[in-house]
GROMACS .gro file of C-alpha atoms in nm:
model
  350
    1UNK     CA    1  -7.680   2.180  -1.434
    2UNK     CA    2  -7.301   2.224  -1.414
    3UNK     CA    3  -7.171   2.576  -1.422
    4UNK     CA    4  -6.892   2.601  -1.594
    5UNK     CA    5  -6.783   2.449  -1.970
    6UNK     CA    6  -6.449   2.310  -2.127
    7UNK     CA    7  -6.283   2.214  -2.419
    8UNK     CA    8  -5.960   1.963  -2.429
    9UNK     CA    9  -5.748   1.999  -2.744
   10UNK     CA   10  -5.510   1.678  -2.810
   11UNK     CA   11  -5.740   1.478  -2.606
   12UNK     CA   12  -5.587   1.158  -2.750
   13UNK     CA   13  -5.271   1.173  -2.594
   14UNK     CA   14  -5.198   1.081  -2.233
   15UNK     CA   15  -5.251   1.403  -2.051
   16UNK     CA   16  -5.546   1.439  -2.274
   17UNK     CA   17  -5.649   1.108  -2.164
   18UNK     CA   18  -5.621   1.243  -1.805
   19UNK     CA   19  -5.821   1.526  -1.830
   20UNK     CA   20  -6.103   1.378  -2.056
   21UNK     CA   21  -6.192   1.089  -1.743
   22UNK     CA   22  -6.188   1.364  -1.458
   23UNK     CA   23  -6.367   1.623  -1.635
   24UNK     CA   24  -6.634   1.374  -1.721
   25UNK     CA   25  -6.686   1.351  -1.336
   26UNK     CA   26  -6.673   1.674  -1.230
   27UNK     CA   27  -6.925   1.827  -1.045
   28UNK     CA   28  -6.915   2.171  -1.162
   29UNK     CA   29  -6.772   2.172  -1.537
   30UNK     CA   30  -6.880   2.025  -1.831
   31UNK     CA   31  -6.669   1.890  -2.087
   32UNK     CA   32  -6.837   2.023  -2.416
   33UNK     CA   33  -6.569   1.997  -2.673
   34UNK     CA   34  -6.306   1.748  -2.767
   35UNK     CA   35  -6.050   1.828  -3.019
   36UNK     CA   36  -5.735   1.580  -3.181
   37UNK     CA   37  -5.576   1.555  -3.485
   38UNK     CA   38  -5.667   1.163  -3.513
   39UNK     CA   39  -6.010   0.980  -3.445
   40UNK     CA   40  -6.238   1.251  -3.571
   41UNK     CA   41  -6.557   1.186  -3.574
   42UNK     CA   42  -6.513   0.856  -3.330
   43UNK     CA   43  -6.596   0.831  -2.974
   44UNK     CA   44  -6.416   0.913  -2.725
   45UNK     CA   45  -6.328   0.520  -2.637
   46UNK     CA   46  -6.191   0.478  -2.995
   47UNK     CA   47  -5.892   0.639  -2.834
   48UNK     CA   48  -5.923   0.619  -2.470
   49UNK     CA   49  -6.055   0.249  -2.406
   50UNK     CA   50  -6.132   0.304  -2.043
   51UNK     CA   51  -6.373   0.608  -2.187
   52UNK     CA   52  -6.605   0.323  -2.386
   53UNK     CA   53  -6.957   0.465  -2.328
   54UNK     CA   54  -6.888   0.665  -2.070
   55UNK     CA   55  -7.002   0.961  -2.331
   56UNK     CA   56  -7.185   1.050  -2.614
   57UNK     CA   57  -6.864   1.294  -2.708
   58UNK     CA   58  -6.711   1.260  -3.034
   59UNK     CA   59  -6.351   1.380  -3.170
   60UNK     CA   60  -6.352   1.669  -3.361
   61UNK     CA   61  -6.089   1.833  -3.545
   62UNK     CA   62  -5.898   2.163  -3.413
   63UNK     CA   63  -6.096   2.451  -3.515
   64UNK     CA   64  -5.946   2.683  -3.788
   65UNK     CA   65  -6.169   2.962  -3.637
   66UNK     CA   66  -6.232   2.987  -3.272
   67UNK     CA   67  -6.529   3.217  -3.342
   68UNK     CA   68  -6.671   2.963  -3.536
   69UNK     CA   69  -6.722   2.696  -3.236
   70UNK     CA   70  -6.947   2.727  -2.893
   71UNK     CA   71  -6.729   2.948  -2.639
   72UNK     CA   72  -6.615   2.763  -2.362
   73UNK     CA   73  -6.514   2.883  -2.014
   74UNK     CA   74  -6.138   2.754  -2.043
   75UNK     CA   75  -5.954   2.526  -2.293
   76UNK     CA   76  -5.699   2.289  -2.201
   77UNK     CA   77  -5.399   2.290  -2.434
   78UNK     CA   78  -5.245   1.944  -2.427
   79UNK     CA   79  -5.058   1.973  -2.795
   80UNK     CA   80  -4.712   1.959  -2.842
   81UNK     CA   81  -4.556   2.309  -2.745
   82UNK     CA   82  -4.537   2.398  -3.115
   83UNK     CA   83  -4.919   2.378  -3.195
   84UNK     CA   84  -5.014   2.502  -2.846
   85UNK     CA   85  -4.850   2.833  -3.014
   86UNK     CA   86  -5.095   2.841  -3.264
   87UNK     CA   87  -5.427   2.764  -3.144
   88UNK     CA   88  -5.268   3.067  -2.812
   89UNK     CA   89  -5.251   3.253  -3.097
   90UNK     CA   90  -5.611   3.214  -3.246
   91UNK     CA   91  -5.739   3.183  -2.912
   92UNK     CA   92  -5.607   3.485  -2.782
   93UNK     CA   93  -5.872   3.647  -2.958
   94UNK     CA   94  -6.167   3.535  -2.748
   95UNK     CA   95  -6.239   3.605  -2.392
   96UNK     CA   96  -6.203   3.187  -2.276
   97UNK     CA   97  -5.928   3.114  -2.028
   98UNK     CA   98  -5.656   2.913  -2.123
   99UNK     CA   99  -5.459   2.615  -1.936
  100UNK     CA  100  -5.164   2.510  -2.189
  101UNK     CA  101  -5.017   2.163  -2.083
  102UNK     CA  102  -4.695   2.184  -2.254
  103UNK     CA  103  -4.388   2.378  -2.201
  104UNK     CA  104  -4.501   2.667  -2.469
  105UNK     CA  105  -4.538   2.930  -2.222
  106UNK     CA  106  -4.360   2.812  -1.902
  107UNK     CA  107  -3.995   3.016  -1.893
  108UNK     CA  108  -4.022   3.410  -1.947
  109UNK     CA  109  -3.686   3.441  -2.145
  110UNK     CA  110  -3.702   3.419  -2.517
  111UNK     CA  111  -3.302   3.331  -2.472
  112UNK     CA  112  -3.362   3.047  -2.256
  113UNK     CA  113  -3.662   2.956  -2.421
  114UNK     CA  114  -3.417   2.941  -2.786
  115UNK     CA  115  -3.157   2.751  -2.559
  116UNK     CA  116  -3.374   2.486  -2.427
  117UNK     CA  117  -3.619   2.432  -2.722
  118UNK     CA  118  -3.399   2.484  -2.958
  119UNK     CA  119  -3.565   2.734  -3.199
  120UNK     CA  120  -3.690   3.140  -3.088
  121UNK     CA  121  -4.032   3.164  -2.959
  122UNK     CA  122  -4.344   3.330  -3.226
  123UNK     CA  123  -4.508   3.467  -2.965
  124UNK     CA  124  -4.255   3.625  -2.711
  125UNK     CA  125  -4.529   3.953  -2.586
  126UNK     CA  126  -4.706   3.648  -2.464
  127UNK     CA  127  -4.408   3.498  -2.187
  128UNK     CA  128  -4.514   3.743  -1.952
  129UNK     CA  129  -4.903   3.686  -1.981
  130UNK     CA  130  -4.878   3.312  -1.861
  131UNK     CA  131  -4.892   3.265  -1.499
  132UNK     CA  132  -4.658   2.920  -1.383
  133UNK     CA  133  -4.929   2.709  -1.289
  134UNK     CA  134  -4.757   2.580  -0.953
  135UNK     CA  135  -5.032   2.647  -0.690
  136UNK     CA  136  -4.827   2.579  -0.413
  137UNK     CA  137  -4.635   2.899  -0.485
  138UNK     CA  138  -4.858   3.067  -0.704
  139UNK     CA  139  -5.185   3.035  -0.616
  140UNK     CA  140  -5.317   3.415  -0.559
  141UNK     CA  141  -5.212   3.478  -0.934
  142UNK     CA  142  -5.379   3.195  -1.097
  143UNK     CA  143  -5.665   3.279  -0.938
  144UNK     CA  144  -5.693   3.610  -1.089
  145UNK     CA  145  -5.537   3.520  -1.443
  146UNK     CA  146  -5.637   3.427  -1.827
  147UNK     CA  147  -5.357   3.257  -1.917
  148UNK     CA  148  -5.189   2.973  -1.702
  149UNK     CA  149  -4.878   2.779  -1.802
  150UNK     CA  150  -4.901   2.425  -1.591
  151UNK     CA  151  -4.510   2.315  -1.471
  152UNK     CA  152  -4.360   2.066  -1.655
  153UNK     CA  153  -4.385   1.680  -1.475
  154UNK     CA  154  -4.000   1.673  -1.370
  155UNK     CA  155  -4.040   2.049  -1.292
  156UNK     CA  156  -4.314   1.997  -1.064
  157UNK     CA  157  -4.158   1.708  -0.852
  158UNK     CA  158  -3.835   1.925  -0.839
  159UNK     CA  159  -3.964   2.259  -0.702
  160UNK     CA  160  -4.203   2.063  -0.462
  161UNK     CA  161  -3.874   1.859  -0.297
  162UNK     CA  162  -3.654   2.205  -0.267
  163UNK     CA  163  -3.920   2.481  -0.248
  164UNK     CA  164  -3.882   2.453   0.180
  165UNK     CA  165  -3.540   2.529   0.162
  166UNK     CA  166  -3.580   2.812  -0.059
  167UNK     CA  167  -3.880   2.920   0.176
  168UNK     CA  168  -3.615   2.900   0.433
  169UNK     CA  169  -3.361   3.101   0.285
  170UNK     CA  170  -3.125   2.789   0.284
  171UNK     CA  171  -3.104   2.702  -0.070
  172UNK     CA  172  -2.828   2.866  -0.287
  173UNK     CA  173  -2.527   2.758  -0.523
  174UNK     CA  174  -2.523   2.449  -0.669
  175UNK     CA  175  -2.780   2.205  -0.665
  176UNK     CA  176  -2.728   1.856  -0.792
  177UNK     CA  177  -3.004   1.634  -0.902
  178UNK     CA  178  -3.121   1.261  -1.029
  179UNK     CA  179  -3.518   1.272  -1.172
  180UNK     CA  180  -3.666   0.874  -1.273
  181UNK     CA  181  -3.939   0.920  -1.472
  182UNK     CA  182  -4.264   0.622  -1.648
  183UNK     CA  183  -4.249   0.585  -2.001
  184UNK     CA  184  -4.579   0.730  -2.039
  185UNK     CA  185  -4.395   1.140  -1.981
  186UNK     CA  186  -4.250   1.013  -2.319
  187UNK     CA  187  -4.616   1.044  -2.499
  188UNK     CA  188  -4.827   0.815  -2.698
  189UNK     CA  189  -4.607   0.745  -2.942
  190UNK     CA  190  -4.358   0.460  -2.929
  191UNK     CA  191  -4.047   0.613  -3.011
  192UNK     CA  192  -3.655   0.375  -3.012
  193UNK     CA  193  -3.620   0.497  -2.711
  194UNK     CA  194  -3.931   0.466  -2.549
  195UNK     CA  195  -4.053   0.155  -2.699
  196UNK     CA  196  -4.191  -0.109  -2.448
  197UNK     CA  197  -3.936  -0.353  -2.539
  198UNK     CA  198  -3.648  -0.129  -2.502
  199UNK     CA  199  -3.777   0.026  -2.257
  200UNK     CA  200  -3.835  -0.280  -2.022
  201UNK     CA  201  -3.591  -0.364  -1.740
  202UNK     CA  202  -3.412  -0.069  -1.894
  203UNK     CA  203  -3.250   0.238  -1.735
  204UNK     CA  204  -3.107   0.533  -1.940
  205UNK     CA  205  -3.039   0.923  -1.933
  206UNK     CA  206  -3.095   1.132  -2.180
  207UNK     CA  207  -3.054   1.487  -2.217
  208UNK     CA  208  -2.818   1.543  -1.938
  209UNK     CA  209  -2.783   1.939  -1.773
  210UNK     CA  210  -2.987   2.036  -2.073
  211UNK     CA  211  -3.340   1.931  -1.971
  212UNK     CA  212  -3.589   2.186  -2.077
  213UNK     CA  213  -3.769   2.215  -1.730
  214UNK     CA  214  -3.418   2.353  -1.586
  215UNK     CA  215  -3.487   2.717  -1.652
  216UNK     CA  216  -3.850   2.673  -1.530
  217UNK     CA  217  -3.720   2.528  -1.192
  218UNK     CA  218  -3.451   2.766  -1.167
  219UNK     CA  219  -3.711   3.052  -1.210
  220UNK     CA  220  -3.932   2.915  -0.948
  221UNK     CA  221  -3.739   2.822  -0.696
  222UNK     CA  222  -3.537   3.154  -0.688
  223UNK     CA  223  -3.912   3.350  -0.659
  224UNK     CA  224  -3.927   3.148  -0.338
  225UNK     CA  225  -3.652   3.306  -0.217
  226UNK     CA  226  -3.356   3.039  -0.317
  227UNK     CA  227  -3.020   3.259  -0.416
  228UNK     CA  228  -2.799   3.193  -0.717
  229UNK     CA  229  -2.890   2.884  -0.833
  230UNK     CA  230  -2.751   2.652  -1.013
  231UNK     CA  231  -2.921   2.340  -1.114
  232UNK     CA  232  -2.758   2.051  -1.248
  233UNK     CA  233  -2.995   1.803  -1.382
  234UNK     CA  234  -2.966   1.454  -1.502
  235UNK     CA  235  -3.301   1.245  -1.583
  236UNK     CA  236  -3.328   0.909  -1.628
  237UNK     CA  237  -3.602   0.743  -1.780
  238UNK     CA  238  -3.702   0.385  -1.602
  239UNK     CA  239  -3.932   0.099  -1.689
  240UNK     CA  240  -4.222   0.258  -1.458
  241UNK     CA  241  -4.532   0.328  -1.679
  242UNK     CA  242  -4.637   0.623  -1.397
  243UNK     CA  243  -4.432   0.790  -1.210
  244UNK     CA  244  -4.155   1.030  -1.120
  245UNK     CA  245  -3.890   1.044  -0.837
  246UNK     CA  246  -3.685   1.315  -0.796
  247UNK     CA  247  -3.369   1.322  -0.570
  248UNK     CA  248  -3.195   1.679  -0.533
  249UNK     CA  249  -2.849   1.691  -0.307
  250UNK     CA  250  -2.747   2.016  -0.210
  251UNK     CA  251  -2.486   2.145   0.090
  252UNK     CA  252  -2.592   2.407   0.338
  253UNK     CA  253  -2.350   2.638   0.474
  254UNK     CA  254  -2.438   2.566   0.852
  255UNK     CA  255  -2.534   2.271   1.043
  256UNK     CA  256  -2.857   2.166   1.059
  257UNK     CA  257  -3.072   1.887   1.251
  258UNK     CA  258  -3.330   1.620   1.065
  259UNK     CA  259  -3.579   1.824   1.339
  260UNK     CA  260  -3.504   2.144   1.153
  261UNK     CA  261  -3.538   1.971   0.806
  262UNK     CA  262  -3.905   1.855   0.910
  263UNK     CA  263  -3.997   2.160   1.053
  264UNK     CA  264  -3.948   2.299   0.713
  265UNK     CA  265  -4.122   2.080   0.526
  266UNK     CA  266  -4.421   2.123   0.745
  267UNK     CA  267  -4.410   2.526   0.768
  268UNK     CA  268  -4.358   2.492   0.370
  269UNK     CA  269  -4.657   2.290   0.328
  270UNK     CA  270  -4.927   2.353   0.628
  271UNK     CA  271  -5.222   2.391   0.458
  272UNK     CA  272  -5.184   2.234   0.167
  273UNK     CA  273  -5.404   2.020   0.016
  274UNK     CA  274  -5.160   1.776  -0.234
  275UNK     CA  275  -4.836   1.779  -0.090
  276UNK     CA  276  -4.768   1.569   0.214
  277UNK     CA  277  -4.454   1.453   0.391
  278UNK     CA  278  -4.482   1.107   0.471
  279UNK     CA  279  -4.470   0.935   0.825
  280UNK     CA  280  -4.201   0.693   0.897
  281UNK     CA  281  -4.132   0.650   0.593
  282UNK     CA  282  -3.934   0.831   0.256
  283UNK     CA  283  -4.200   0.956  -0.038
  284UNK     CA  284  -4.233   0.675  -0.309
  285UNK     CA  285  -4.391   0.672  -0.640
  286UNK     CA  286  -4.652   0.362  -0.509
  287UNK     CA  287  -4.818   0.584  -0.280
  288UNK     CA  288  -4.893   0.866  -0.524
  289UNK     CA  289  -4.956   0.695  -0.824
  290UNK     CA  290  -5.307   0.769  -1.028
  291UNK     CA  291  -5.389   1.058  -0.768
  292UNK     CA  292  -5.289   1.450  -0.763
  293UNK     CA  293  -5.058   1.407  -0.440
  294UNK     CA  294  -4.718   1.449  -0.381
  295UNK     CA  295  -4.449   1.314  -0.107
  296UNK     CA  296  -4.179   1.558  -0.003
  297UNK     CA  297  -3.885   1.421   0.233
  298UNK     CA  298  -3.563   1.620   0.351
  299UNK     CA  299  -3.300   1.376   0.451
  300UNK     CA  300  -2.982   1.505   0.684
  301UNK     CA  301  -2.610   1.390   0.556
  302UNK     CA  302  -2.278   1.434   0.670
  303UNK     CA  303  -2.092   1.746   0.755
  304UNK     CA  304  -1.754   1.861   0.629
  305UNK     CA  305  -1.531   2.199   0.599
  306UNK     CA  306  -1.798   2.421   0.712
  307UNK     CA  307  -2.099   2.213   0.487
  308UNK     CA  308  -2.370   1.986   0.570
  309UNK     CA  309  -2.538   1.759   0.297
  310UNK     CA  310  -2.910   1.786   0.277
  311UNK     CA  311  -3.097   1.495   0.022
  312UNK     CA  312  -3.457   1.635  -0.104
  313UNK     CA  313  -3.676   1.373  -0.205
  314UNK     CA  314  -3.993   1.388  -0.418
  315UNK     CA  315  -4.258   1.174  -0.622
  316UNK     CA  316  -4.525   1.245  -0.812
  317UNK     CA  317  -4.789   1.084  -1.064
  318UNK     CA  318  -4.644   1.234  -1.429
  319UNK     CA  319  -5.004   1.262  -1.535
  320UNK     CA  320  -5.152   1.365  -1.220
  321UNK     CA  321  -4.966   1.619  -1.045
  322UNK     CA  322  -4.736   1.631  -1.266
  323UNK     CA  323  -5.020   1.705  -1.559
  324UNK     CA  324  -5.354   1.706  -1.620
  325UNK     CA  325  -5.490   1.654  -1.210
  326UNK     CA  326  -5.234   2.011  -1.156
  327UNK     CA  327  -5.371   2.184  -1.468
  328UNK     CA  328  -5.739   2.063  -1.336
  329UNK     CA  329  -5.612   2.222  -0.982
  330UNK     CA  330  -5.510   2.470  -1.126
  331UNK     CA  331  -5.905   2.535  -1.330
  332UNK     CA  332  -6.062   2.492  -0.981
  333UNK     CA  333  -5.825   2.795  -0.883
  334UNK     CA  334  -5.959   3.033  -1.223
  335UNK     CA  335  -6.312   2.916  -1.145
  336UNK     CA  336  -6.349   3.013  -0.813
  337UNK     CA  337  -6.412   2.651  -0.708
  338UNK     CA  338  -6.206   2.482  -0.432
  339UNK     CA  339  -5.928   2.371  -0.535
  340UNK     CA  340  -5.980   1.975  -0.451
  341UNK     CA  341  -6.280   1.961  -0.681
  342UNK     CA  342  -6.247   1.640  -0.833
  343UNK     CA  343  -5.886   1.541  -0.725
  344UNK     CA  344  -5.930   1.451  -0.363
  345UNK     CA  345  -5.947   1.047  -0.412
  346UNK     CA  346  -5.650   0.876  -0.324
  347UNK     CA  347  -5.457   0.680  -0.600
  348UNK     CA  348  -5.435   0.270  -0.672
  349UNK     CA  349  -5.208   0.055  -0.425
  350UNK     CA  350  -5.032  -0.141  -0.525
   0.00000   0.00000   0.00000
């Protein structure tokens, strides 16, 4: 019998995709409840074709009254950041443990929050209740905490490719950066922009130095010890279906060897279970795709006037890492279970 029990709400979307097919397999929780806003009353492969039989679950609607269903250990928010705020809300008043997917409860500031979203947050006494869901960094507190906000996917990949400088109290000032993301960080939905056809053999950036995950990076990088930062962010979305690869340029007031830039990789990371630094080689999205690990490089440039050019390089699975496998690392974490529970297989190559 498995000890623990979970419920996913907006399990038809893509991170709710992820998280339905690993729970199922999970050794120590059991997926109990399974909440959308389409499909109810279907099974689960009505909406999830590679979930056909698999389970004798069924959609249900999103409860009105969280007293009113079976308590669950923790619930996994994967709604859009605007319904995540109401079911925090309702849920708030039950004992579960929460995991919210979306970027409802991942920057502290109500300004920032207003900035980058675009409307003032309902709920702001909550900010400060949700850890940041980065275990690399955070790991102590999500072990002891309710409420966990997982990173955003372009957030994730970000902090993972400059959090050794920060640890090395090398990274301040002005850091310029190029994410590639899959269509599928876009969501289910085909949108103009997202839509296969446009989309294919297509490159394009949108929301230029005004990304939402800026504040949370900022935030996260500078409780690692990085000073005065200032992130300049331009993502690009590319015809990948999975995948994100981030590439972060920054200038170091010293010089610096490519010996020193591995060593700090390695102190960063020693220990750690889903971040690696590749042999030989640069990270790339092919190695890391469908799994919950991550490839962090430092590269060494030029010097000039005093400055020498460091490239950070990063990739991730959007879903994985960058979603559902780092909100299921980070339910491992709450659970008292070891961390790699059902994330330790490698991805597909090619």
């Amino acid at each position: 019998m498995k000890r623990f029990s979970a419920a996913v709400y907006g399990a038809t979307g893509y991170i709710g995709s992820e998280l339905l097919g690993r729970l199922l397999l999970h050794p120590e929780v059991e997926l109990v409840r399974v909440h959308a806003a389409e499909h109810i009353g279907d099974p689960l492969g009505a909406a999830q074709p590679h979930l056909e039989q698999l389970s004798s679950l069924q959609y249900e609607a999103v409860p009105e009254d969280e007293n009113a269903v079976s308590p669950v250990d923790v619930v996994f928010l994967a709604l859009p950041h605007e319904v995540s705020w109401d079911v925090t809300r309702r849920l708030a008043a039950t004992n579960t443990r929460i995991i919210d997917c979306s970027g409802a409860f991942r920057v502290q500031s109500s300004n920032d929050y207003k900035r980058f979203y675009g409307k003032p947050h309902p709920l702001p006494h909550l900010l400060g209740e949700f850890v940041y869901g980065l275990p690399e960094l955070n790991r102590d507190a999500i072990r002891t905490s309710r409420y966990v906000a997982s990173p955003g996917c372009f957030a994730t990949a970000i902090e993972l490719g400059l959090l050794p400088l920060a640890r090395a109290g090398k990274l301040s000032g002005r850091v310029h950066t190029v994410g590639i993301t899959g269509s599928s960080g876009s969501g289910r939905a085909a949108l103009p922009t997202t839509h296969h056809p446009v989309r294919a053999g297509n490159l394009r950036t949108y929301k230029p130095f005004m990304h939402q995950h800026v504040p949370e990076i900022v935030r996260t990088l500078t409780s690692a010890g990085a000073r005065d930062l200032a992130l300049e962010f331009v993502p690009v979305s590319a015809p990948l279906v999975r995948g994100i690869f981030a590439t972060s340029m920054v200038e170091l007031d010293e010089s610096v060897t490519q010996e020193q830039l591995n060593e700090w990789v390695a102190s960063a990371y020693k220990g750690e279970s889903f971040v690696r630094s590749p042999q030989g080689r640069l990270p790339e999205v092919v190695a890391v795709a469908g799994s919950n690990y991550a490839e962090v490089g430092l590269a060494l440039g030029s010097s000039h006037a005093g400055k020498t050019t460091v490239a950070a390089f990063s990739a991730l699975d959007n879903l994985v890492k960058g979603g559902a496998g780092q909100a299921l690392q980070n339910m491992n974490l709450m659970l008292g279970l070891d961390e790699r529970t059902g994330l330790a297989g490698p991805g597909r190559y090619p």
